[in-house]
Coordinates of N, CA and C in Angstrom, one line a residue:
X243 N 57.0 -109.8 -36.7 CA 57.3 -111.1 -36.3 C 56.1 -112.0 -36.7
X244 N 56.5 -113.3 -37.5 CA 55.5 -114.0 -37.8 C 55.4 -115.3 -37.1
X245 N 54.3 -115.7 -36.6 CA 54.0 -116.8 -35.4 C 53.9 -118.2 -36.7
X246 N 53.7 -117.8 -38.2 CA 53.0 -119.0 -38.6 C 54.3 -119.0 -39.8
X247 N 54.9 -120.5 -39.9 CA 55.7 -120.7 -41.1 C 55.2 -121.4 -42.2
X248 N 55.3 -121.4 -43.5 CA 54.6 -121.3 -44.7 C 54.0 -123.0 -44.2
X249 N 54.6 -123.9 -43.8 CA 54.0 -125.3 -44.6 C 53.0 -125.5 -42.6
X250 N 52.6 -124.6 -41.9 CA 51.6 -124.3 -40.7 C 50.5 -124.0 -41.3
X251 N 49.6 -124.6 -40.6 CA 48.0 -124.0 -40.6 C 48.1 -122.9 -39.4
X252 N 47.0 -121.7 -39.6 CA 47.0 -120.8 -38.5 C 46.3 -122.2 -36.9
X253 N 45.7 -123.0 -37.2 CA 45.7 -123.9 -35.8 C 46.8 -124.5 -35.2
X254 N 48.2 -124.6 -35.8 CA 49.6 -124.7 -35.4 C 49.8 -123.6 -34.6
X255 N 49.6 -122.9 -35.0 CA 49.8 -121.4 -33.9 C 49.0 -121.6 -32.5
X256 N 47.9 -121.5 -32.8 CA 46.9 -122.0 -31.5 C 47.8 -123.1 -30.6
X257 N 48.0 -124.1 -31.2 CA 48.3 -125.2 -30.5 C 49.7 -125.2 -29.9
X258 N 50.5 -124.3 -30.9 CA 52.0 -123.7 -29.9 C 51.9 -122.9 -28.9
X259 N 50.4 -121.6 -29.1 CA 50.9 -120.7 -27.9 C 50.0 -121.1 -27.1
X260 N 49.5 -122.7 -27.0 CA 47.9 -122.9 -26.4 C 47.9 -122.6 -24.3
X261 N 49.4 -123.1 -24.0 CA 49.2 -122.6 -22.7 C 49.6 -120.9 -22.2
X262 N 49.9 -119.9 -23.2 CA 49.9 -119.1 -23.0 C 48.5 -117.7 -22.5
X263 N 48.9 -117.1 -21.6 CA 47.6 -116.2 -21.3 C 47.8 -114.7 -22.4
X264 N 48.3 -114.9 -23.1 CA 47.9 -113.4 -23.5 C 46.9 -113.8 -24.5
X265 N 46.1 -112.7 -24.8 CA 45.1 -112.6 -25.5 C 45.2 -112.9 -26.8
X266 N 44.7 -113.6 -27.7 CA 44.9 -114.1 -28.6 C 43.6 -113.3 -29.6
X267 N 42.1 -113.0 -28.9 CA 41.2 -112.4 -29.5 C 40.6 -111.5 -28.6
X268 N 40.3 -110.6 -29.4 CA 39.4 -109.2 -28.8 C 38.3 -108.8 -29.9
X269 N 37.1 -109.4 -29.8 CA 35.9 -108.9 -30.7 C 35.0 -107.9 -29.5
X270 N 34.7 -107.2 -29.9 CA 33.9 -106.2 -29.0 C 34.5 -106.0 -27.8
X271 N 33.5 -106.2 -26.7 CA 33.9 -106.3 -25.1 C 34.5 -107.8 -24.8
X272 N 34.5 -108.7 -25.7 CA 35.0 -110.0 -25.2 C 36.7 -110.1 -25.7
X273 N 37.6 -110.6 -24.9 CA 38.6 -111.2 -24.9 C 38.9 -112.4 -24.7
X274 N 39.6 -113.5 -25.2 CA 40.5 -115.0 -25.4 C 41.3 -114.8 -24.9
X275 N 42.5 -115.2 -24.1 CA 43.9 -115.4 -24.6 C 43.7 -117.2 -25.4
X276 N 45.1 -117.4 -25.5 CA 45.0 -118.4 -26.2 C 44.7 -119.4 -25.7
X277 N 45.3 -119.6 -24.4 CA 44.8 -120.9 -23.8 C 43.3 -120.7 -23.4
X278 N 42.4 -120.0 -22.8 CA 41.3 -120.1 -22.8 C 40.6 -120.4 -24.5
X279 N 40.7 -119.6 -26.0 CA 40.5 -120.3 -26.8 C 40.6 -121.5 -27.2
X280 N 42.0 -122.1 -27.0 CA 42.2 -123.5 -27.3 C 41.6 -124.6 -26.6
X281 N 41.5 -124.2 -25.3 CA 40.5 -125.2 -24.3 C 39.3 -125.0 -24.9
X282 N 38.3 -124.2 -25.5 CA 37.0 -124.3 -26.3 C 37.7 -125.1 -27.5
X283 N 38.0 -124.7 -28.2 CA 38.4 -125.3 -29.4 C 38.4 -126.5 -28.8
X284 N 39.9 -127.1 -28.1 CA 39.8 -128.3 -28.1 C 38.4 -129.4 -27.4
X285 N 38.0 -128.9 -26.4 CA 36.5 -129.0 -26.0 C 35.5 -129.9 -27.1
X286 N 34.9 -128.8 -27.6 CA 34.1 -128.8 -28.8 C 34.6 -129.1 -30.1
X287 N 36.2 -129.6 -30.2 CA 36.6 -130.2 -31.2 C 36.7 -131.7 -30.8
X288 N 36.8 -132.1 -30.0 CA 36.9 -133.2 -29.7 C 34.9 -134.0 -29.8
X289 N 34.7 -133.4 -29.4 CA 33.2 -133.6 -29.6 C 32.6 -133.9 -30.6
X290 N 33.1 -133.1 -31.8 CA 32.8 -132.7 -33.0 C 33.5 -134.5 -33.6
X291 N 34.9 -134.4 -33.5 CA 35.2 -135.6 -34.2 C 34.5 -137.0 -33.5
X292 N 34.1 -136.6 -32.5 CA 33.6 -138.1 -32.1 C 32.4 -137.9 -32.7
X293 N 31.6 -137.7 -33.5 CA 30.2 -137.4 -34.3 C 30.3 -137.6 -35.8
X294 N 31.7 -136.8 -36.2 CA 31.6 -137.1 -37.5 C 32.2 -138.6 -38.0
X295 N 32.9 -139.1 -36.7 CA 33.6 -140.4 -36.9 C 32.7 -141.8 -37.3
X296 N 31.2 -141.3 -36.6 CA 30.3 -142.1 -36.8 C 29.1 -142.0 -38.4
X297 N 30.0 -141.2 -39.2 CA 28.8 -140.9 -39.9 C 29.4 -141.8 -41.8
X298 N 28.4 -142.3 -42.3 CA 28.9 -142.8 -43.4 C 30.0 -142.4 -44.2
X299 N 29.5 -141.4 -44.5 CA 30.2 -140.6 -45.9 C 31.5 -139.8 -44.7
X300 N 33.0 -140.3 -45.3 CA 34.0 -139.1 -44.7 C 33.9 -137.5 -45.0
X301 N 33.8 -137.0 -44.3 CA 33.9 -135.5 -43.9 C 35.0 -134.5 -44.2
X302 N 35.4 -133.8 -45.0 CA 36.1 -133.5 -45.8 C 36.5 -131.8 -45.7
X303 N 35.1 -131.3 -45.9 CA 34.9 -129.5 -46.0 C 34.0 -129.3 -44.4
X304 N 34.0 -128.3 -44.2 CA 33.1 -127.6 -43.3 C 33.0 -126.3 -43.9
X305 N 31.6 -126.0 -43.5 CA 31.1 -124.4 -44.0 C 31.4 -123.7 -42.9
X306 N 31.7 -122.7 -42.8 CA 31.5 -121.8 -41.7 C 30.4 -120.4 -42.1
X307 N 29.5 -120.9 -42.0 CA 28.1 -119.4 -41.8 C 27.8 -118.8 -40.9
X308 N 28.6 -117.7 -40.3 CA 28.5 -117.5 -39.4 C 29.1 -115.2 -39.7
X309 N 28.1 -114.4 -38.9 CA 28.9 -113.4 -39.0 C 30.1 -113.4 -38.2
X310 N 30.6 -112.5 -38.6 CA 31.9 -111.5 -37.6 C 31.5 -112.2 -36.1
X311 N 32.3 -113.3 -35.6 CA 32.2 -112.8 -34.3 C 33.5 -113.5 -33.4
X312 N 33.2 -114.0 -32.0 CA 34.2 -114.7 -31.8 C 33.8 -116.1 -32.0
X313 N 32.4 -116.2 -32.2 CA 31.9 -117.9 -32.5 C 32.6 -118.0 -33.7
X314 N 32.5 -117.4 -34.7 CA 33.2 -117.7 -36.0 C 34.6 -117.8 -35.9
X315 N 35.5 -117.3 -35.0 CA 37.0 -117.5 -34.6 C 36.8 -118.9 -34.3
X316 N 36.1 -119.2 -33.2 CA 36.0 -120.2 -32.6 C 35.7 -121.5 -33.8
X317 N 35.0 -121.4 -34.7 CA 34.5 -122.3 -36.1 C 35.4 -122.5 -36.4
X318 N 36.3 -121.5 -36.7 CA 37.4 -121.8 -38.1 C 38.6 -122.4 -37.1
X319 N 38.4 -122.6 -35.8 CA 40.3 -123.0 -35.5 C 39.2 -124.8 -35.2
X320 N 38.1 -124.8 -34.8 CA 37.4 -126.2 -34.3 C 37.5 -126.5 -36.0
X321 N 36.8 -126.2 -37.0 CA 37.2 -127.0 -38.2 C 38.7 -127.5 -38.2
X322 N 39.5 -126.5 -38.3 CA 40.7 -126.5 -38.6 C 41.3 -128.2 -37.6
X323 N 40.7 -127.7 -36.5 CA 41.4 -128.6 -35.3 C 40.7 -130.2 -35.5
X324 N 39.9 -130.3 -35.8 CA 39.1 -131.5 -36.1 C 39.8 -132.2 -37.6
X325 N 40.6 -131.4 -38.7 CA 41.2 -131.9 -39.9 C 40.5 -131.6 -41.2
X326 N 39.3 -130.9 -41.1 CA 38.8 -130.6 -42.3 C 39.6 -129.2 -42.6
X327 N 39.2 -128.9 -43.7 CA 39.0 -127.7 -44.8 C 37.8 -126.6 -44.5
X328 N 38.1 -125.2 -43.9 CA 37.5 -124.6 -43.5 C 36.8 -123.7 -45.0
X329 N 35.5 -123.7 -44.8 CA 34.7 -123.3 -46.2 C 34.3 -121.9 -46.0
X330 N 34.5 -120.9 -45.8 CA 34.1 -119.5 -45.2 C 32.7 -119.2 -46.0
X331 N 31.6 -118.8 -45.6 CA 30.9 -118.1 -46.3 C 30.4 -117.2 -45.9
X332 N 30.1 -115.9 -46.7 CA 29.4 -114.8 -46.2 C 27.7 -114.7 -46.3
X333 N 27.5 -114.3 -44.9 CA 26.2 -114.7 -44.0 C 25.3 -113.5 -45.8
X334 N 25.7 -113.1 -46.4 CA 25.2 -112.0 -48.0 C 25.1 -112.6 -49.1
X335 N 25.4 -114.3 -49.0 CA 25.2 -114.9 -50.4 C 23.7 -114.6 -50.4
X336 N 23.2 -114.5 -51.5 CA 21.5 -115.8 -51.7 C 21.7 -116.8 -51.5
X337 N 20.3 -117.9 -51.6 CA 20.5 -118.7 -51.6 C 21.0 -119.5 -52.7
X338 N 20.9 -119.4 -53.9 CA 21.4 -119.8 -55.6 C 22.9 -119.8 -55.1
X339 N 22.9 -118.9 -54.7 CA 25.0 -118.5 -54.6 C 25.4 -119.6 -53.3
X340 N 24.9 -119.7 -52.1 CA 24.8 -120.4 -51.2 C 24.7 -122.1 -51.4
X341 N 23.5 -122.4 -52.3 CA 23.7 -123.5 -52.9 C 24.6 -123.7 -53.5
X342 N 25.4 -123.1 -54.2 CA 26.1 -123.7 -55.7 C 27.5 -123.7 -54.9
X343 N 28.0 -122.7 -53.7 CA 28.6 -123.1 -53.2 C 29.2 -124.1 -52.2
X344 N 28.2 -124.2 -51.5 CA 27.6 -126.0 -50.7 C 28.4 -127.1 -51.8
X345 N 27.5 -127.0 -53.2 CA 27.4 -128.3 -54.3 C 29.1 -128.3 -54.6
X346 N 29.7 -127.3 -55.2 CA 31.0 -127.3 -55.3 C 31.9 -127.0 -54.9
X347 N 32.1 -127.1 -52.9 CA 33.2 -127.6 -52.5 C 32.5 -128.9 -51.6
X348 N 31.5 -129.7 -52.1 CA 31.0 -130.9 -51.1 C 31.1 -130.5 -50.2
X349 N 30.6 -129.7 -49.6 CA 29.7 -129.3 -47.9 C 28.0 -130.0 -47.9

């Protein structure tokens, strides 16, 4: 069964099963369900757009640098939920690889 239809972002999913309790993430000893994720998400996304609303240049990409965890779950649905373009990078670039990927997606 698929929760997500082709023209959804996976944050459509979040936000449809957001009052539901089942568990949505299991990283190590920690568990989510969904609604406790989506109340951080929305939390800290709301926060998030009231910061970047104030800043010159519009806001477009977001990097996510972060390892494996549930903060990095937590990154990619708060990008996602805020309206940007989630930039994934692996915490293994260099920095040459790191920069050039910064420069060419404008992060």
């Amino acid at each position: 069964m698929s929760y997500l239809n082709k023209n959804q972002l996976i944050i459509d999913v979040l936000r449809n099963r957001r009052r539901s309790t089942d568990i949505a993430v299991i990283y190590e000893e920690t568990r989510l369900s969904y609604k406790e994720l989506y109340e951080k998400v929305e939390t800290l996304g709301n926060n998030i757009i009231g910061k970047i609303k104030n800043l010159e240049k519009p806001v477009h990409n977001i990097a996510l640098f972060i390892d494996n965890s549930i903060d990095y779950i937590m990154g990619y649905f708060i990008i996602q939920y805020v309206g940007c373009t989630v930039v994934p990078i692996d915490v293994n670039v260099t920095r040459l690889e790191l920069e050039n990927i910064l420069d060419f997606c404008d992060v």
